[in-house]
Short mmCIF file of C-alpha atoms in Angstrom, two decimals:
data_model
loop_
_atom_site.label_atom_id
_atom_site.label_comp_id
_atom_site.label_asym_id
_atom_site.label_seq_id
_atom_site.Cartn_x
_atom_site.Cartn_y
_atom_site.Cartn_z
CA MET A 1 12.84 -14.15 5.87
CA GLN A 2 12.76 -15.26 2.13
CA ASP A 3 13.39 -12.27 -0.13
CA ASP A 4 10.80 -12.32 -3.30
CA PRO A 5 11.22 -9.51 -5.30
CA LYS A 6 8.02 -8.95 -6.40
CA THR A 7 6.47 -8.89 -2.82
CA LEU A 8 9.02 -8.34 -0.47
CA VAL A 9 12.66 -7.97 1.12
CA SER A 10 15.01 -7.43 3.05
CA THR A 11 17.20 -4.27 3.91
CA GLN A 12 20.09 -7.18 3.61
CA TRP A 13 18.54 -7.74 0.29
CA LEU A 14 18.48 -4.44 -1.36
CA ALA A 15 22.06 -3.22 0.22
CA ALA A 16 23.84 -6.18 -1.95
CA HIS A 17 21.67 -4.89 -5.07
CA LEU A 18 22.26 -1.27 -4.62
CA ASP A 19 24.19 -1.18 -7.11
CA ASP A 20 22.36 -2.72 -9.33
CA PRO A 21 21.71 -0.87 -13.13
CA ASP A 22 18.03 -1.66 -13.06
CA LEU A 23 17.62 -1.23 -9.91
CA ARG A 24 15.21 1.35 -9.30
CA VAL A 25 14.97 2.87 -4.97
CA LEU A 26 10.92 3.84 -4.89
CA ASP A 27 11.03 6.24 -0.74
CA ALA A 28 6.85 6.58 -0.07
CA SER A 29 6.81 7.88 2.95
CA MET A 30 3.90 9.50 3.79
CA TYR A 31 1.90 10.45 7.57
CA LEU A 32 -1.61 11.47 9.47
CA PRO A 33 -1.78 15.70 9.32
CA ASN A 34 -2.27 14.93 12.92
CA ALA A 35 1.34 12.87 13.32
CA GLY A 36 3.81 15.71 12.76
CA ARG A 37 5.95 14.54 9.96
CA ASP A 38 7.54 16.53 6.79
CA ALA A 39 7.62 13.70 4.18
CA LYS A 40 9.30 15.72 1.67
CA ALA A 41 11.41 17.01 4.44
CA GLU A 42 12.90 14.44 6.07
CA TYR A 43 13.38 12.35 2.43
CA ASP A 44 15.24 15.83 1.76
CA ALA A 45 17.63 15.47 4.90
CA ALA A 46 18.73 11.05 4.14
CA HIS A 47 16.93 8.80 2.34
CA ILE A 48 18.43 5.50 0.61
CA PRO A 49 20.96 5.56 -2.23
CA GLY A 50 19.46 6.43 -5.71
CA ALA A 51 16.01 6.34 -4.20
CA ARG A 52 13.22 8.98 -5.74
CA PHE A 53 10.60 10.88 -3.85
CA PHE A 54 6.69 9.26 -4.49
CA ASP A 55 4.40 11.88 -3.34
CA ILE A 56 1.45 9.79 -2.68
CA ASP A 57 -0.93 12.67 -2.79
CA ASP A 58 0.28 13.84 -5.96
CA VAL A 59 0.74 10.70 -8.23
CA SER A 60 -3.39 10.38 -7.38
CA ASP A 61 -6.05 11.12 -8.44
CA LEU A 62 -7.40 15.24 -8.01
CA ARG A 63 -10.15 15.63 -10.05
CA SER A 64 -11.88 13.19 -6.94
CA ASP A 65 -12.95 14.74 -3.66
CA LEU A 66 -11.66 11.80 -2.13
CA PRO A 67 -7.81 11.58 -0.27
CA HIS A 68 -5.20 9.58 -3.20
CA MET A 69 -7.30 7.92 -5.51
CA VAL A 70 -6.11 6.08 -8.06
CA PRO A 71 -4.27 7.95 -10.43
CA PRO A 72 -5.68 8.08 -14.83
CA VAL A 73 -3.50 6.03 -16.54
CA GLU A 74 -1.75 8.16 -18.47
CA LYS A 75 -0.83 10.80 -15.63
CA PHE A 76 0.99 7.53 -13.61
CA MET A 77 2.69 6.92 -16.75
CA SER A 78 4.48 10.31 -17.37
CA ARG A 79 4.95 10.93 -13.92
CA MET A 80 6.66 7.51 -13.91
CA ARG A 81 8.72 8.84 -16.84
CA ALA A 82 9.66 11.76 -15.04
CA MET A 83 10.39 9.78 -11.95
CA GLY A 84 13.18 7.63 -14.44
CA VAL A 85 11.16 4.27 -13.50
CA GLY A 86 10.30 1.94 -16.16
CA ASP A 87 10.09 -1.48 -18.65
CA GLY A 88 12.39 -3.85 -16.88
CA HIS A 89 13.36 -2.44 -13.71
CA GLN A 90 13.13 -4.44 -10.25
CA VAL A 91 11.46 -1.10 -7.73
CA VAL A 92 12.31 -0.95 -4.17
CA VAL A 93 9.49 1.11 -2.39
CA TYR A 94 9.94 2.34 1.23
CA ASP A 95 8.36 4.96 3.98
CA GLY A 96 10.28 5.96 6.79
CA ALA A 97 7.42 4.08 9.55
CA GLY A 98 7.96 0.62 9.16
CA ILE A 99 5.67 -0.93 6.65
CA TYR A 100 2.65 1.10 5.93
CA SER A 101 1.70 3.76 3.28
CA ALA A 102 5.18 2.00 0.50
CA ALA A 103 2.60 -0.89 0.63
CA ARG A 104 -0.22 0.52 -1.36
CA VAL A 105 2.40 1.89 -3.56
CA TRP A 106 3.44 -1.34 -4.06
CA TRP A 107 -0.43 -2.23 -5.04
CA LEU A 108 -0.91 1.03 -7.14
CA PHE A 109 2.56 -0.61 -9.53
CA ARG A 110 0.14 -4.13 -9.35
CA LEU A 111 -2.39 -2.95 -10.45
CA MET A 112 -0.88 -0.41 -13.08
CA GLY A 113 0.39 -4.36 -14.25
CA GLN A 114 3.68 -4.10 -12.50
CA ASP A 115 4.33 -6.79 -10.91
CA ASP A 116 8.82 -6.29 -9.81
CA ILE A 117 8.21 -4.84 -7.63
CA ALA A 118 8.68 -4.86 -3.20
CA VAL A 119 8.26 -3.40 -0.57
CA LEU A 120 11.15 -3.02 1.53
CA ASP A 121 10.91 -5.29 4.83
CA GLY A 122 10.71 -3.08 7.68
CA GLY A 123 11.49 0.45 5.70
CA PHE A 124 13.41 3.32 6.19
CA PRO A 125 14.31 2.76 10.10
CA LYS A 126 15.29 -0.67 9.92
CA TRP A 127 17.81 0.84 7.54
CA GLN A 128 18.95 2.95 9.42
CA ALA A 129 18.85 1.38 12.20
CA GLU A 130 21.31 -1.04 11.02
CA GLY A 131 23.38 1.83 10.20
CA ARG A 132 23.58 1.52 5.79
CA PRO A 133 24.16 4.49 3.72
CA VAL A 134 21.96 7.58 3.31
CA GLU A 135 22.57 10.56 1.17
CA ASP A 136 20.76 13.98 0.91
CA LEU A 137 21.61 13.84 -3.08
CA PRO A 138 18.48 14.42 -5.54
CA PRO A 139 19.43 11.15 -7.66
CA VAL A 140 20.06 11.34 -11.28
CA VAL A 141 17.08 10.48 -12.92
CA ARG A 142 16.55 10.00 -17.35
CA ASP A 143 13.54 9.20 -18.77
CA ARG A 144 12.16 5.38 -19.16
CA HIS A 145 8.86 4.66 -21.00
CA MET A 146 6.68 2.06 -19.04
CA THR A 147 3.81 -0.27 -20.53
CA VAL A 148 0.76 -0.05 -18.34
CA ARG A 149 -1.94 -2.77 -18.35
CA ARG A 150 -4.58 -1.60 -15.19
CA GLN A 151 -6.22 -4.77 -14.11
CA ASN A 152 -9.15 -3.61 -13.09
CA HIS A 153 -10.00 -7.56 -10.78
CA LEU A 154 -7.08 -5.35 -7.95
CA VAL A 155 -10.29 -2.75 -7.01
CA LYS A 156 -12.84 -2.59 -6.37
CA ASP A 157 -15.52 0.96 -6.09
CA VAL A 158 -18.28 1.11 -4.06
CA THR A 159 -20.86 0.20 -6.78
CA GLN A 160 -19.58 -3.16 -6.06
CA VAL A 161 -18.14 -3.05 -2.17
CA SER A 162 -22.33 -2.35 -1.34
CA ALA A 163 -22.97 -5.49 -4.02
CA ALA A 164 -20.37 -8.03 -2.65
CA SER A 165 -21.70 -6.89 1.52
CA LYS A 166 -24.62 -7.98 0.80
CA LEU A 167 -24.43 -11.13 -0.73
CA ALA A 168 -21.63 -11.77 2.26
CA ASP A 169 -19.92 -13.84 -1.09
CA THR A 170 -16.88 -12.27 -1.07
CA VAL A 171 -15.11 -11.43 3.27
CA ILE A 172 -14.17 -7.87 3.12
CA LEU A 173 -11.53 -6.99 5.24
CA ASP A 174 -11.06 -3.55 7.65
CA ALA A 175 -7.55 -2.73 8.35
CA ARG A 176 -8.10 0.25 10.97
CA ALA A 177 -8.18 -0.21 14.19
CA ALA A 178 -10.63 -2.00 16.76
CA GLU A 179 -11.77 0.41 18.49
CA ARG A 180 -12.58 3.02 14.93
CA PHE A 181 -14.22 -0.24 12.69
CA ARG A 182 -15.98 -0.32 16.57
CA GLY A 183 -17.51 3.46 15.82
CA GLU A 184 -15.70 3.80 19.10
CA VAL A 185 -14.23 7.23 18.54
CA ASP A 186 -14.10 10.02 15.55
CA GLU A 187 -12.33 9.70 12.54
CA PRO A 188 -9.25 11.84 11.72
CA ARG A 189 -11.31 12.97 8.79
CA ALA A 190 -14.20 15.70 9.14
CA GLY A 191 -17.49 15.15 8.69
CA LEU A 192 -17.52 11.51 8.44
CA ARG A 193 -19.73 8.47 10.84
CA LYS A 194 -18.27 5.99 12.99
CA GLY A 195 -18.35 2.61 12.36
CA HIS A 196 -18.36 0.89 9.61
CA ILE A 197 -18.85 -1.24 5.97
CA PRO A 198 -21.60 -4.20 7.96
CA GLY A 199 -20.86 -7.60 7.80
CA SER A 200 -17.01 -7.48 7.15
CA LYS A 201 -14.40 -8.59 9.53
CA ASN A 202 -11.49 -6.24 11.38
CA LEU A 203 -7.93 -7.06 11.22
CA PRO A 204 -5.45 -4.26 12.27
CA PHE A 205 -3.02 -3.73 9.58
CA THR A 206 -0.43 -3.63 12.66
CA GLU A 207 -1.51 -7.01 13.52
CA LEU A 208 0.83 -8.35 10.60
CA LEU A 209 3.64 -6.07 12.11
CA ASN A 210 6.95 -7.47 14.44
CA GLU A 211 7.46 -5.23 16.97
CA ASP A 212 10.66 -3.84 14.27
CA GLY A 213 7.91 -3.08 12.20
CA THR A 214 8.58 -6.15 9.49
CA MET A 215 6.04 -8.31 8.78
CA LYS A 216 4.77 -11.66 10.38
CA ASP A 217 6.18 -14.85 8.43
CA PRO A 218 3.52 -16.19 5.96
CA GLU A 219 2.34 -18.92 8.53
CA ALA A 220 1.95 -16.59 11.57
CA LEU A 221 -0.32 -14.38 8.26
CA ARG A 222 -2.59 -16.80 7.51
CA GLU A 223 -4.12 -17.73 10.98
CA LEU A 224 -4.47 -14.33 11.08
CA PHE A 225 -6.76 -14.69 7.74
CA ALA A 226 -7.99 -17.79 9.11
CA ALA A 227 -9.47 -16.47 12.23
CA ARG A 228 -11.16 -13.75 9.63
CA GLY A 229 -13.34 -16.68 7.49
CA VAL A 230 -10.39 -16.11 5.17
CA GLU A 231 -9.38 -18.84 3.25
CA ALA A 232 -7.14 -19.88 0.52
CA LYS A 233 -9.60 -19.63 -2.17
CA THR A 234 -11.53 -16.85 -0.41
CA PRO A 235 -12.25 -13.23 -2.48
CA VAL A 236 -11.40 -11.19 0.03
CA ILE A 237 -11.55 -7.32 -0.47
CA THR A 238 -9.60 -4.93 1.44
CA SER A 239 -10.75 -1.67 3.83
CA CYS A 240 -8.99 1.27 6.45
CA GLY A 241 -8.99 4.97 5.98
CA SER A 242 -8.53 5.57 3.06
CA GLY A 243 -6.61 3.06 1.00
CA VAL A 244 -3.28 3.14 2.22
CA THR A 245 -2.81 0.38 4.85
CA ALA A 246 -5.93 -1.42 3.57
CA ALA A 247 -2.68 -2.01 0.83
CA VAL A 248 -0.51 -3.52 4.12
CA LEU A 249 -2.72 -6.39 3.53
CA ASN A 250 -2.70 -7.02 0.32
CA LEU A 251 0.35 -7.41 0.56
CA ALA A 252 0.30 -10.51 3.46
CA LEU A 253 -2.82 -12.26 1.67
CA GLU A 254 0.48 -12.37 -1.17
CA ARG A 255 2.66 -13.44 1.23
CA THR A 256 0.62 -16.27 2.60
CA GLY A 257 0.51 -17.60 -1.87
CA HIS A 258 -3.66 -15.75 -1.55
CA ARG A 259 -4.66 -14.52 -5.17
CA ILE A 260 -8.28 -13.51 -4.97
CA HIS A 261 -8.26 -10.37 -3.22
CA ALA A 262 -8.47 -6.21 -4.37
CA LEU A 263 -8.77 -3.10 -2.70
CA TYR A 264 -11.88 -0.40 -1.80
CA ASP A 265 -9.75 1.85 -3.50
CA GLY A 266 -12.26 4.44 -1.46
CA SER A 267 -12.45 3.02 1.51
CA TRP A 268 -14.01 5.19 4.68
CA ALA A 269 -13.19 8.35 3.34
CA GLU A 270 -15.78 7.43 0.28
CA TRP A 271 -18.58 4.95 2.70
CA GLY A 272 -18.28 6.80 6.10
CA ALA A 273 -19.38 10.13 3.68
CA PHE A 274 -22.60 8.20 1.78
CA PRO A 275 -25.75 9.51 3.87
CA THR A 276 -27.28 6.51 3.11
CA LEU A 277 -25.03 3.38 2.99
CA PRO A 278 -25.74 1.42 6.17
CA VAL A 279 -23.05 1.40 8.87
CA ALA A 280 -22.83 -1.36 11.19
CA THR A 281 -20.54 -0.38 14.99
CA GLY A 282 -19.49 -2.08 17.87
CA ALA A 283 -18.34 -5.75 17.17
#
């Protein structure tokens, strides 16, 4: 793969840059409740040297009833300062699944106007499989100011997504598993309807990944997007269950050179809860 410090870097790249003074590594692992895994406990037991733990549920808008919504700018800035992440830093974010929740943090940094951030390709599983160093020590953190310029075009709300669904001028890509998209199984979150946003197309985020958890090459990604009607200039809105795996699609779009994409932050946790919003089922 081709390393790009603004989208995706290899374990080899990170190992070569691990001692760079302006590198910051974030462990952004999170799991669904039914996974039976404790992300913070796993971080405390072993993480990439110097990594800080990025708690996606904490760095969010706790005023919202929806899970891990985008935090207010001030909260994001204060949390990053406390983690010692700020202006002039190259950030690499990873997770314990391969490429899963790390993409959400990559997208969140992009939303906050921070471009020098990349996801670790293959994540912690690949790093460990290669026998690379880990530690259980808390990092030494020094405050660092971060200048935030929120990029509002990178996020969409329910009103904007509803309009896109009706106008059919934007491709809405749903990153959930096919059986959830078709409405054949219950949603993991209680009280949500089954199905998908009318007019949206299904592209499970797992289809973007190789068997070893790394991301497919840009040409293979372009073919997957093209099969859903996405070309270079096609506006795209990504969605999923709660705005996490949708970001894997945004990351993949960016890898192909596609620039006109946004993420529906509320995703199905919001759409599926509103009885007045239309729902489609089947393929």
